[in-house]
Tab-separated table of C-alpha atoms in Angstrom:
chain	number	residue	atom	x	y	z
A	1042	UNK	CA	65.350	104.904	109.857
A	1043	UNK	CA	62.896	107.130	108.343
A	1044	UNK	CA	65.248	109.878	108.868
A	1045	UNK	CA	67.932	109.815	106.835
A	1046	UNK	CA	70.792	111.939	106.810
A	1047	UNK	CA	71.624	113.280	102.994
A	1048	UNK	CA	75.122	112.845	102.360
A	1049	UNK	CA	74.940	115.347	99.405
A	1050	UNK	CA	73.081	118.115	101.656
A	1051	UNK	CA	74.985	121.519	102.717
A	1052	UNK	CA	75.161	121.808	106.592
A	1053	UNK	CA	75.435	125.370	107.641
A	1054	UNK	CA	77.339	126.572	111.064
A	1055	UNK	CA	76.615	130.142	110.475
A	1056	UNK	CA	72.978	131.604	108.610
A	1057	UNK	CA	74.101	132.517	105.286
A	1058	UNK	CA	72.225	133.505	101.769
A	1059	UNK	CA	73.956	132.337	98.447
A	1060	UNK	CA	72.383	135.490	97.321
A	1061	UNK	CA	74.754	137.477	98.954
A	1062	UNK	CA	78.274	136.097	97.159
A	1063	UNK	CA	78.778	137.775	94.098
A	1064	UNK	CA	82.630	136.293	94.174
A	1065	UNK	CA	83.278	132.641	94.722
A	1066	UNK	CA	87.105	131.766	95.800
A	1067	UNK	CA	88.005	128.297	94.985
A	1068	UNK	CA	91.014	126.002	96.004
A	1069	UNK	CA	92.262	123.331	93.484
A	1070	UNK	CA	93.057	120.340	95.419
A	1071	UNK	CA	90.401	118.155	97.274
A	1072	UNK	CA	87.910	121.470	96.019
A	1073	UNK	CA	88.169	121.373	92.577
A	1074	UNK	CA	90.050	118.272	91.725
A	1075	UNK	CA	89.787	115.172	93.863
A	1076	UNK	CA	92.934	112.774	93.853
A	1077	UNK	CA	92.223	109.097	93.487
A	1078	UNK	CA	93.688	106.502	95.937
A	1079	UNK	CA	97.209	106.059	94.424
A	1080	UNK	CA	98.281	109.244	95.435
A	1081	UNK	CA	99.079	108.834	99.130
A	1082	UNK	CA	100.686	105.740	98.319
A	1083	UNK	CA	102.981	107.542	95.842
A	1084	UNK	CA	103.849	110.900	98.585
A	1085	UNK	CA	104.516	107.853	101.157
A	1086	UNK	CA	106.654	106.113	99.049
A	1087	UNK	CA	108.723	108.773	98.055
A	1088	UNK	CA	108.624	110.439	101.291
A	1089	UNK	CA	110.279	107.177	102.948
A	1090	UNK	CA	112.900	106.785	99.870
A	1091	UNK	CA	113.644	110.094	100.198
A	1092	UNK	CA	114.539	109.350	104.550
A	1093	UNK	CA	116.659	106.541	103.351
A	1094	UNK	CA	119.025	107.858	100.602
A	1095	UNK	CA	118.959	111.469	101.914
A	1096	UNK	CA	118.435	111.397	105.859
A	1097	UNK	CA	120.439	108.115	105.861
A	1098	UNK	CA	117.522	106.269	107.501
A	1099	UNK	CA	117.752	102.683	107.355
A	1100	UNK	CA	117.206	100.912	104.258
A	1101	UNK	CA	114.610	98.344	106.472
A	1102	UNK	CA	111.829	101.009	106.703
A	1103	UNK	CA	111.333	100.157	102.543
A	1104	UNK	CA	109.334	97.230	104.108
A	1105	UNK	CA	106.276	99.331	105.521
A	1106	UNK	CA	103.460	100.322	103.405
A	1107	UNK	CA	101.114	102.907	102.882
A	1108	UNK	CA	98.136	101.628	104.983
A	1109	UNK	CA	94.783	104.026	103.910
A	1110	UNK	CA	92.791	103.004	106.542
A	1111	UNK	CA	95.391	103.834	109.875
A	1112	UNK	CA	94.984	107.371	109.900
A	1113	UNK	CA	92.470	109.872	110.480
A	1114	UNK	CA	92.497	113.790	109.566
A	1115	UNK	CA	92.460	116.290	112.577
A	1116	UNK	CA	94.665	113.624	114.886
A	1117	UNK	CA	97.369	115.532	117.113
A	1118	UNK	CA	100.938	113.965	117.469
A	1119	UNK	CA	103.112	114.610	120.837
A	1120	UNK	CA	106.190	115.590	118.879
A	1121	UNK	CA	108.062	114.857	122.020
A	1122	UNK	CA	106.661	111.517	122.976
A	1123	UNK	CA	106.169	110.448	119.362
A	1124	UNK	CA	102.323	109.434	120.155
A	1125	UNK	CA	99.578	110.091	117.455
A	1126	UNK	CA	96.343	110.634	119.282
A	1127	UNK	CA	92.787	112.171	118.920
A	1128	UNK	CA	91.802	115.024	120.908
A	1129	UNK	CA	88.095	116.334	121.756
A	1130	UNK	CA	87.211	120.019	121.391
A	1131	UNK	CA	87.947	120.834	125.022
A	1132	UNK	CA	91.619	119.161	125.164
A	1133	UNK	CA	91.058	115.954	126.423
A	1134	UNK	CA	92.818	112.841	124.949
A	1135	UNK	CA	89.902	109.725	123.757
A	1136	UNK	CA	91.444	107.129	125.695
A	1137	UNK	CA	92.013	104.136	123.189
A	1138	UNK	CA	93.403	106.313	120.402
A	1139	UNK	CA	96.819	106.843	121.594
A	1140	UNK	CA	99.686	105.367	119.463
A	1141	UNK	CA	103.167	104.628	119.829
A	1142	UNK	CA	103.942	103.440	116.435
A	1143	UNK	CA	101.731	100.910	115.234
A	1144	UNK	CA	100.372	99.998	118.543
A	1145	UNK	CA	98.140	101.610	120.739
A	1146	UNK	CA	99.388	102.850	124.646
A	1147	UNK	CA	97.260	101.517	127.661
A	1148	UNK	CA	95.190	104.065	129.193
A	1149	UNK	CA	96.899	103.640	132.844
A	1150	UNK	CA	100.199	104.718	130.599
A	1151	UNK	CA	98.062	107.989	128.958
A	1152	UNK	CA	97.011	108.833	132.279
A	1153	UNK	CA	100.460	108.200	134.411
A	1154	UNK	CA	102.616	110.274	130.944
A	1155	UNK	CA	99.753	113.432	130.532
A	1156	UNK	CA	98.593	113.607	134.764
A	1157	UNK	CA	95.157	112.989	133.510
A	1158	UNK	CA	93.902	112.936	129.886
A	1159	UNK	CA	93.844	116.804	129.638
A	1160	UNK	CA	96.216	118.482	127.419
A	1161	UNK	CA	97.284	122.472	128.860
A	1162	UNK	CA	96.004	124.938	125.798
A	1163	UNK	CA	99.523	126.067	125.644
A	1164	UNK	CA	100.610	123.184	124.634
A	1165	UNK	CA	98.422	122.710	121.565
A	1166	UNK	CA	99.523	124.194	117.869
A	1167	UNK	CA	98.611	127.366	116.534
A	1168	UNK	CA	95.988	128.892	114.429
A	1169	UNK	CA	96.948	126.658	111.412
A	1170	UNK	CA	97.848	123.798	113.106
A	1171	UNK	CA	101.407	124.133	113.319
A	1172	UNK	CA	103.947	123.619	116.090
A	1173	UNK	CA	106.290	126.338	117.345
A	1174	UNK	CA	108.252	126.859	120.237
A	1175	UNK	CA	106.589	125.434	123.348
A	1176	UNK	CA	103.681	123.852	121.244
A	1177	UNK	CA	104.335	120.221	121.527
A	1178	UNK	CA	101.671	119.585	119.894
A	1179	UNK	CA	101.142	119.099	116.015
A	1180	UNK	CA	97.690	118.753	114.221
A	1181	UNK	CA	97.303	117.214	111.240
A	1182	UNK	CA	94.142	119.022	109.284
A	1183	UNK	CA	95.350	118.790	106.036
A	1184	UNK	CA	93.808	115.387	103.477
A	1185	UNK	CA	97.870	115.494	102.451
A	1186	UNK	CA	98.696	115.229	105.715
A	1187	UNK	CA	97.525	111.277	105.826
A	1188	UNK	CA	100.380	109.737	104.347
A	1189	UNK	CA	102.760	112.006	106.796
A	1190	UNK	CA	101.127	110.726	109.775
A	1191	UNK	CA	101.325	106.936	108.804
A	1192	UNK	CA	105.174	107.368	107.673
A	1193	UNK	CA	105.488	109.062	110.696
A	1194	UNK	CA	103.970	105.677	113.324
A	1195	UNK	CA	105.849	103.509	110.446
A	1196	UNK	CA	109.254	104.894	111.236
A	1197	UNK	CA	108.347	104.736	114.872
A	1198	UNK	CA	107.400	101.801	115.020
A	1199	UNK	CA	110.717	100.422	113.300
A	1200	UNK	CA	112.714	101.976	115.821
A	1201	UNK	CA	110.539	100.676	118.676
A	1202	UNK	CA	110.461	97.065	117.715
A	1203	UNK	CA	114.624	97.143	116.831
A	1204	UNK	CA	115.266	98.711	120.284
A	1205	UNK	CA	116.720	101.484	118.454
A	1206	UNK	CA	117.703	104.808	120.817
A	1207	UNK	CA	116.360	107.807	118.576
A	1208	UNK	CA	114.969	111.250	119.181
A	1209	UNK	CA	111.553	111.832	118.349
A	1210	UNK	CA	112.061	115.710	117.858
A	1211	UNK	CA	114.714	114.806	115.059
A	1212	UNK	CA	112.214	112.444	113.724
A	1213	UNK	CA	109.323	114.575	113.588
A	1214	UNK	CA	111.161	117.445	111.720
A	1215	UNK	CA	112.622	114.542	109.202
A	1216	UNK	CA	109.641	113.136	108.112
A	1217	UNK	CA	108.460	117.090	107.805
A	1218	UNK	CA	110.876	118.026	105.259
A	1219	UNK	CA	110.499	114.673	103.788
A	1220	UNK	CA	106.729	115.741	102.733
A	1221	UNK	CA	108.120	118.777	102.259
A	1222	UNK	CA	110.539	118.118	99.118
A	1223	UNK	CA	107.578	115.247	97.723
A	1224	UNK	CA	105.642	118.795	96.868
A	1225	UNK	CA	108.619	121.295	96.491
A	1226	UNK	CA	111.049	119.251	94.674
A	1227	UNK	CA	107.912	118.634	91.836
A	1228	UNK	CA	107.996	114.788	92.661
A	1229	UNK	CA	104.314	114.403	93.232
A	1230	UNK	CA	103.607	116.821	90.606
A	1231	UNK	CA	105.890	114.996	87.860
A	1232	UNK	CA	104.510	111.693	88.760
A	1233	UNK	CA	100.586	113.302	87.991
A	1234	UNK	CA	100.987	114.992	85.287
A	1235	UNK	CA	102.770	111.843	83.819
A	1236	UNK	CA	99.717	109.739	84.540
A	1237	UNK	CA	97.223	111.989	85.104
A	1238	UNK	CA	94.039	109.409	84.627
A	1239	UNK	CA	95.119	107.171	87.927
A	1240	UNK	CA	95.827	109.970	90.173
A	1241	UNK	CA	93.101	112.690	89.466
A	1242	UNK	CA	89.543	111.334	89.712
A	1243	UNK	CA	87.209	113.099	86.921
A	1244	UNK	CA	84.913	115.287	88.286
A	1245	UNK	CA	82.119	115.986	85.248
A	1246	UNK	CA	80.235	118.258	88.353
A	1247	UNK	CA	83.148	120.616	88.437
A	1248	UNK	CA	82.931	121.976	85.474
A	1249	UNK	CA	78.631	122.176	86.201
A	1250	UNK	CA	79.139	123.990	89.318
A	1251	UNK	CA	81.421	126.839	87.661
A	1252	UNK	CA	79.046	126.813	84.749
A	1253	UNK	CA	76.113	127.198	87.015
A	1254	UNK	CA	77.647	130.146	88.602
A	1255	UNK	CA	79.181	132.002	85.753
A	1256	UNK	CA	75.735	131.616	84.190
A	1257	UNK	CA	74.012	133.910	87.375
A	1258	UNK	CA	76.509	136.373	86.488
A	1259	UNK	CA	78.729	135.238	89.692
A	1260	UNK	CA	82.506	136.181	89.584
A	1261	UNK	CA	85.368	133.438	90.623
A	1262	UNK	CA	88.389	133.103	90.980
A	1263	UNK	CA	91.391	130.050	92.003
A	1264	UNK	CA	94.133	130.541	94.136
A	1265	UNK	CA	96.297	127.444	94.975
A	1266	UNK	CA	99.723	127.132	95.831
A	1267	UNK	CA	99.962	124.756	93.024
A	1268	UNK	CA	102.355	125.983	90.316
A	1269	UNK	CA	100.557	127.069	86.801
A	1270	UNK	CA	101.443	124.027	84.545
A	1271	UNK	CA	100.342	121.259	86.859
A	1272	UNK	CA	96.760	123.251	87.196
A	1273	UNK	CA	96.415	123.694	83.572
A	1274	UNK	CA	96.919	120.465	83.063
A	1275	UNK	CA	94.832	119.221	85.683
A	1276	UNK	CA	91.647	121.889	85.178
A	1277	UNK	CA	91.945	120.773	80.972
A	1278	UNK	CA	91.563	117.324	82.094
A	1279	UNK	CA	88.217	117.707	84.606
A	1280	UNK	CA	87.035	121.012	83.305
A	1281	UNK	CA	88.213	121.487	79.869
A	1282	UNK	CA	90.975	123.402	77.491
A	1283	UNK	CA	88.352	126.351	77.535
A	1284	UNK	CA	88.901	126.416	82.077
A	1285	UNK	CA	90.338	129.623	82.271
A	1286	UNK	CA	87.283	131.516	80.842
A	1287	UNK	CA	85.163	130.482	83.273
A	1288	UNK	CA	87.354	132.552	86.123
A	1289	UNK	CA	87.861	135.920	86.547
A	1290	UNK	CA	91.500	135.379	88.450
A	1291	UNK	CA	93.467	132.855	88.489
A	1292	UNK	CA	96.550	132.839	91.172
A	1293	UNK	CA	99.233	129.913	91.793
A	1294	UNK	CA	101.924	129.262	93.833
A	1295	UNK	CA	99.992	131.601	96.836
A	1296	UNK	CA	101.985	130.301	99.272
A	1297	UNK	CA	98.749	129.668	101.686
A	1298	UNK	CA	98.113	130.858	104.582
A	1299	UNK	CA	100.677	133.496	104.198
A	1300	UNK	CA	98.436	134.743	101.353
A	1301	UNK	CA	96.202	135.927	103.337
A	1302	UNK	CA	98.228	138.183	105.700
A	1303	UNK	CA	101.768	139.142	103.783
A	1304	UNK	CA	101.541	142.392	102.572
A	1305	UNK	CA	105.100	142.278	101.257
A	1306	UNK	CA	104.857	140.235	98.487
A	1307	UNK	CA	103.530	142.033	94.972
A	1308	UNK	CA	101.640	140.145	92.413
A	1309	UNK	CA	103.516	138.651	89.482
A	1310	UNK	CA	102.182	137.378	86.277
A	1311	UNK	CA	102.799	134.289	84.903
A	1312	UNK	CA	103.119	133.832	81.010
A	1313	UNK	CA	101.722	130.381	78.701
A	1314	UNK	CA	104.860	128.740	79.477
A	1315	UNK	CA	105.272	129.470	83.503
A	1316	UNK	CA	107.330	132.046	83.271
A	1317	UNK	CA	107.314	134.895	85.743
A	1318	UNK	CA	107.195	138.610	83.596
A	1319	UNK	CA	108.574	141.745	85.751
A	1320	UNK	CA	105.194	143.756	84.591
A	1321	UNK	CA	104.353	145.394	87.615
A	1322	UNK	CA	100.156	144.736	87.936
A	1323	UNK	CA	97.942	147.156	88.554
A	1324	UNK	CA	95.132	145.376	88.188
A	1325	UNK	CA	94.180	141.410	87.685
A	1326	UNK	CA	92.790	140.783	84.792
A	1327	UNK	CA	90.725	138.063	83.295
A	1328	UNK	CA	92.107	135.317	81.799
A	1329	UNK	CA	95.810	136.075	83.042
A	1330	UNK	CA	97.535	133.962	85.784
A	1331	UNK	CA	98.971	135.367	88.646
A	1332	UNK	CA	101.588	134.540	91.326
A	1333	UNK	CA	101.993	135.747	95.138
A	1334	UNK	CA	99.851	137.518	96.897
A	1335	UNK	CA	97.578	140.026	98.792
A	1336	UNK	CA	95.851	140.824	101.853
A	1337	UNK	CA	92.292	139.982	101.720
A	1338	UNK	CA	90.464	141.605	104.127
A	1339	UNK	CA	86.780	141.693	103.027
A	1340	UNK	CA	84.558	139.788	105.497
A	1341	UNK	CA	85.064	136.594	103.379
A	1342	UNK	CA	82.615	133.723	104.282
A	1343	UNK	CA	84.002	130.447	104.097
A	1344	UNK	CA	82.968	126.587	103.067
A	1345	UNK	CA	84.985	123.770	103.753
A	1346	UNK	CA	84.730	120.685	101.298
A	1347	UNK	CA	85.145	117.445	103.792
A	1348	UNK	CA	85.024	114.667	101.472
A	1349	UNK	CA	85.081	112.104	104.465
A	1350	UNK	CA	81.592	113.569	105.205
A	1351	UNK	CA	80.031	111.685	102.698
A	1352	UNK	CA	81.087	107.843	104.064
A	1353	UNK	CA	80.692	108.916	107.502
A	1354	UNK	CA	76.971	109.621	107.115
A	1355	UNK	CA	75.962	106.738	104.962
A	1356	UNK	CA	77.738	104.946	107.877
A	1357	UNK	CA	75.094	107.035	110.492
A	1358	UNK	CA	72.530	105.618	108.349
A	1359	UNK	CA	72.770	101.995	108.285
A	1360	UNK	CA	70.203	100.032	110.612
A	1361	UNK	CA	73.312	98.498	113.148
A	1362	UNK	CA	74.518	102.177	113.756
A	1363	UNK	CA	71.754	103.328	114.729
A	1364	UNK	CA	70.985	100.463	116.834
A	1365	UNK	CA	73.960	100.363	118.383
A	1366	UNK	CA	73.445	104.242	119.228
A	1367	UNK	CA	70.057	104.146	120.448
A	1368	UNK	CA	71.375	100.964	122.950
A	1369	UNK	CA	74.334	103.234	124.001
A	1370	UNK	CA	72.117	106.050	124.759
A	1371	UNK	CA	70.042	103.842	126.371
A	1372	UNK	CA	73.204	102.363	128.604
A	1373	UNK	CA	74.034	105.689	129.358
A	1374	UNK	CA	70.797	107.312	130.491
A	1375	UNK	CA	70.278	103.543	132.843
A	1376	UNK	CA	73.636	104.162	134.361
A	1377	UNK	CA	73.271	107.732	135.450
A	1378	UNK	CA	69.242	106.957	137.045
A	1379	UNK	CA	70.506	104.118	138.933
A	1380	UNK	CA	73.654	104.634	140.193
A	1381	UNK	CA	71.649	105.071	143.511
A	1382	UNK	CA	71.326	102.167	144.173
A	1383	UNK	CA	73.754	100.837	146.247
A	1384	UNK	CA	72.907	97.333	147.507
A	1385	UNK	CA	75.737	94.887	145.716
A	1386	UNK	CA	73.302	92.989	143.464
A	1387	UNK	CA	72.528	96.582	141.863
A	1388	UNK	CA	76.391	97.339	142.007
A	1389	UNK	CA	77.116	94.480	139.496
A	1390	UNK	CA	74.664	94.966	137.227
A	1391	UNK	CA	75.986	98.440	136.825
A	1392	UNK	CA	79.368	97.456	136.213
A	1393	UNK	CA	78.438	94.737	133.883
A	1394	UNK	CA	76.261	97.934	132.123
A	1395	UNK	CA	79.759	100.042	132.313
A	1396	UNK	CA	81.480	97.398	130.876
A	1397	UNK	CA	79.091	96.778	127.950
A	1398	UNK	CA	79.129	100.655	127.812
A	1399	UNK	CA	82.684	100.660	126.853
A	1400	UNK	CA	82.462	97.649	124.345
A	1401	UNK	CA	79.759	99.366	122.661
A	1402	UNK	CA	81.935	102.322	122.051
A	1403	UNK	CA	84.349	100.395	120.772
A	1404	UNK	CA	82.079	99.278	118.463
A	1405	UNK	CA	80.709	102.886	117.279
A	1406	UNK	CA	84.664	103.784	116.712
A	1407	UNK	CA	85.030	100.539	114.751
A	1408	UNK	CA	82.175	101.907	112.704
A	1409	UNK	CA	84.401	104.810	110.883
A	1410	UNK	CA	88.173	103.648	111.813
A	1411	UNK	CA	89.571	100.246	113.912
A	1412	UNK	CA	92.370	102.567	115.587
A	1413	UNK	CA	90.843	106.809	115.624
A	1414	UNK	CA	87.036	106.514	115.061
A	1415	UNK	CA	84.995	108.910	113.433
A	1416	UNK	CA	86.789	112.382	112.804
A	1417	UNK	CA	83.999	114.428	114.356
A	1418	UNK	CA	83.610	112.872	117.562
A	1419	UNK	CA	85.059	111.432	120.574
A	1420	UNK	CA	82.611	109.043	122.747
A	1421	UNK	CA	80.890	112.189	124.095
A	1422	UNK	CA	82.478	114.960	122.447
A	1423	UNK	CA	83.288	117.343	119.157
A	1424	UNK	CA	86.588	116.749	117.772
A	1425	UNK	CA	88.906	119.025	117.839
A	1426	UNK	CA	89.057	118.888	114.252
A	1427	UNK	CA	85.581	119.519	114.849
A	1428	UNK	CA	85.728	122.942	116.588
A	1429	UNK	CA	88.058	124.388	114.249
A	1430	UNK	CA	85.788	123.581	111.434
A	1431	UNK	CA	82.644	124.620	113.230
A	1432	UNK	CA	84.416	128.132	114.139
A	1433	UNK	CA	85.911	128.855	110.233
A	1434	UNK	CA	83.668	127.359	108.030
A	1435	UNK	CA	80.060	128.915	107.236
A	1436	UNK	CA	78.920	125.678	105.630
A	1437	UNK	CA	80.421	122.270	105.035
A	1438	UNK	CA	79.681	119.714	102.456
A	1439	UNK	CA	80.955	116.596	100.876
A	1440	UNK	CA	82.198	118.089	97.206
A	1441	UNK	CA	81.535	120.941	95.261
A	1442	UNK	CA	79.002	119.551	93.265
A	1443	UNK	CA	76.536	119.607	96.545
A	1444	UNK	CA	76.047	123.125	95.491
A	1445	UNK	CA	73.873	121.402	92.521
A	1446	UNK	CA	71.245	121.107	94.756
A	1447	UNK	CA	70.530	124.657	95.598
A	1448	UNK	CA	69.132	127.874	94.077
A	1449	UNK	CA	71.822	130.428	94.079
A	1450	UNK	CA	69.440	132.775	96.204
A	1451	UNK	CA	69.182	129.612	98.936
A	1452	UNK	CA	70.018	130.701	102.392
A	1453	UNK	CA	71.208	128.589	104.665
A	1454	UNK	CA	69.715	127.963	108.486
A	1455	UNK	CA	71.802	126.194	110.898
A	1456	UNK	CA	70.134	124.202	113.585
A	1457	UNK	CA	69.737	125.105	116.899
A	1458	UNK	CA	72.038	123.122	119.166
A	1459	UNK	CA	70.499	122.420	122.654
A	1460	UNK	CA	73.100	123.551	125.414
A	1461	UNK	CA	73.553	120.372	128.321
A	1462	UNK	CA	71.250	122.911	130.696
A	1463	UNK	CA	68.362	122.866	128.066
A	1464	UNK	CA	68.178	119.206	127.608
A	1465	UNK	CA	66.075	116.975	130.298
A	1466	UNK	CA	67.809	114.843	132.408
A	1467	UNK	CA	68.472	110.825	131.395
A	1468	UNK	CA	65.253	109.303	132.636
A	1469	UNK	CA	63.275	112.214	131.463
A	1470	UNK	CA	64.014	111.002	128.058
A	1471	UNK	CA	64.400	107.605	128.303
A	1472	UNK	CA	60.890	106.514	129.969
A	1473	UNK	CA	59.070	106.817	132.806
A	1474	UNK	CA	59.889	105.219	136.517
A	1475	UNK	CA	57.850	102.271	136.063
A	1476	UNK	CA	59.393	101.124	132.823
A	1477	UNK	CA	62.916	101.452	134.122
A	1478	UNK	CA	61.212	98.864	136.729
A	1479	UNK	CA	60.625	96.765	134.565
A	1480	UNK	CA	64.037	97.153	132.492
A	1481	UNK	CA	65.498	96.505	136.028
A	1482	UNK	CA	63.595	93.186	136.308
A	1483	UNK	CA	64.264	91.771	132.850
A	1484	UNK	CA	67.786	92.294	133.907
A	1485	UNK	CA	67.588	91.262	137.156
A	1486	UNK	CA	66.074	87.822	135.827
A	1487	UNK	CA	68.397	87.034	133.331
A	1488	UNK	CA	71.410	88.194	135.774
A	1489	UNK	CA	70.102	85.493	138.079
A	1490	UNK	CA	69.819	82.797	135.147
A	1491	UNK	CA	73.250	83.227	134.362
């Protein structure tokens, strides 16, 4: 217990100095803004109206709610089989997390449907997370991406328990363009900027970060795919009517990730009132807002904002987690020393220790979320999730205002991750012979008084 993990701390993947970035790139949502609650009850909502009175979906799905604590981020979905799932960082499906709908599949089924638990790279989504031709399978990375996957098991689920013959392709893509419209059609950004104070949490650290770095004579800019007014609106009401000083650029509507690699597209600049001018820009200048896009192609380092990193590790730090971690270990290490033994009184203590294995990682998933578990790990494993952020991201923190606690000239040292070869075996680190004796004997005793 005396060491604590510091949910506020900057974790760094890659060695990196602050003193190096003399630009700092920022997104708008879940970077600079943070969205309260409501708001994944209001995309759900309108996502499911929206399958009823335009996809003709039946009127009965109104009955499901939004339900924050079903999903996870970084979950994968078998477009084909309609199962939401979580995947490791080397392909393998965490038995237990598979769902049809609201329910979760047996692990015999997982096994007999996938010829194992491993899923073929070829059949996982692409760079961004999306699914194309062949990929059958969709990951969900994105915080917005919660109330898609929960409409998604909802609808399922209807159709499951109705005996209703559907195809899960058709469904998939539905529920897509669903999500879609809630952002393009301006319903989610109508509803905010209507009642701005329940859906955007204020953030008085936003505007201390920026201020921190304009005052050390950093440069920054914001590019969202956000349109103008709903920014303005949202940076007046966390930041301040005086936001737009304190960046260098500003660019909506970017149409991420495509800003990053479309060459085709010119900049356009977008006047007080949203309106795109035909000026053609030869330069951005400060204070102006700017549309579309350009390649960027400058050796960019990156940080991720995971806001879910902050529960997670005051989770780690409570006395039964780390209890019930040190006993798993423990399980673990006991299991792999004696397995030796072969004599049947040692062969049922071991499966009663196999058994109590599994509850206990039950437990540890039950920890961070009842149906998916903690989003960077399986029971052995990285996430996938995971991986992607460990290969993109330079550092990682809980919110932009982390950066408070460091010197602008701070460099950052990740930690030295022991590979399975440089670690000692189990009983190495668990104890020596004679104390596994006497574990042995304590158990044997009270196996005998039961």
């Amino acid at each position: 217990m005396s060491n604590m993990l510091n949910p506020d701390a900057i974790f760094s993947n890659n060695e990196m100095s602050l003193s190096d970035i003399e630009i700092y790139g920022f997104d708008y949502d879940y970077t600079l803004v943070f969205y309260s609650k409501h708001l994944h009850t209001l995309i759900f909502n309108a996502a499911r109206d929206l399958l009823i009175n335009e996809h003709r979906y039946p009127a009965e799905i109104r009955k499901y709610d939004y339900d924050p604590n079903f999903a996870i981020r970084g979950l994968h979905y078998d477009v084909h089989r309609a199962l939401l799932m979580k995947i490791d960082a080397f392909h393998y499906i965490q038995l237990g997390t598979v769902y049809r709908g609201l329910s979760v599949v047996p692990d015999e089924e997982v096994i007999a449907m996938y010829d194992g638990s491993h899923v073929p790279l070829e059949q996982m989504s692409d760079f961004y997370g999306k699914s194309s031709q062949g990929n059958t399978m969709k990951q969900f990375m994105d915080i917005f991406s919660l109330p898609e996957m929960t409409l998604l098991s909802c609808v399922n689920e209807y159709f499951l328990k109705n005996n209703i013959d559907y195809e899960p392709v058709h469904l998939y893509k539905d529920v897509k363009d669903a999500i879609r419209d809630v952002h393009i059609k301006g319903i989610m950004y109508r509803a905010i900027e209507a009642d701005i104070e329940t859906y955007i949490c204020y953030a008085e650290q936003t505007r201390a970060v920026l201020a921190k770095l304009a005052d050390h004579g950093k440069k920054m800019f914001l590019i969202t795919n956000s349109p103008s007014s709903f920014v303005d609106k949202g940076m007046k009401f966390i930041v301040g009517k005086d936001w737009r000083d304190l960046f260098d650029v500003v660019i909506v509507q970017a149409d991420k990730p495509n800003f990053f690699n479309d060459k085709r597209r010119p900049f356009r600049k977008v006047n007080e009132r949203g309106v795109l001018l035909w000026d053609k820009i030869h330069k951005l200048q400060k204070g102006q807002i700017y549309k579309q896009d350009l390649t960027l192609k400058h050796g960019w380092r990156t940080g991720a904002i995971i806001p879910e990193l902050r529960s997670e590790i005051k989770i780690m730090n409570t006395e039964k987690y780390i209890q019930t971690m040190t006993w798993l270990q423990t399980l673990t290490g006991l299991l792999e020393h004696m397995q030796v033994h072969r004599d049947p009184d040692s062969q049922m203590i071991l499966e009663e220790w196999k058994k109590e294995r599994k509850e206990m990682r039950e437990m540890n998933r039950n920890f961070f979320n009842a149906q998916f578990g903690s989003l960077f790990r399986t029971d052995e494993n990285p996430t996938y999730f995971l991986r992607r952020l460990s290969r993109f991201a330079d550092i990682y923190m809980a919110s932009l205002s982390c950066l408070l606690n460091y010197e602008p000239d701070y460099t950052f040292y990740p930690r030295r991750t022991p590979l399975q070869h440089e670690l000692p075996g189990w009983s190495d680190q668990l104890c020596t012979a004679q104390a596994l004796k006497a574990e042995l004997e304590v158990v044997g005793s009270l196996h005998q008084s039961k």
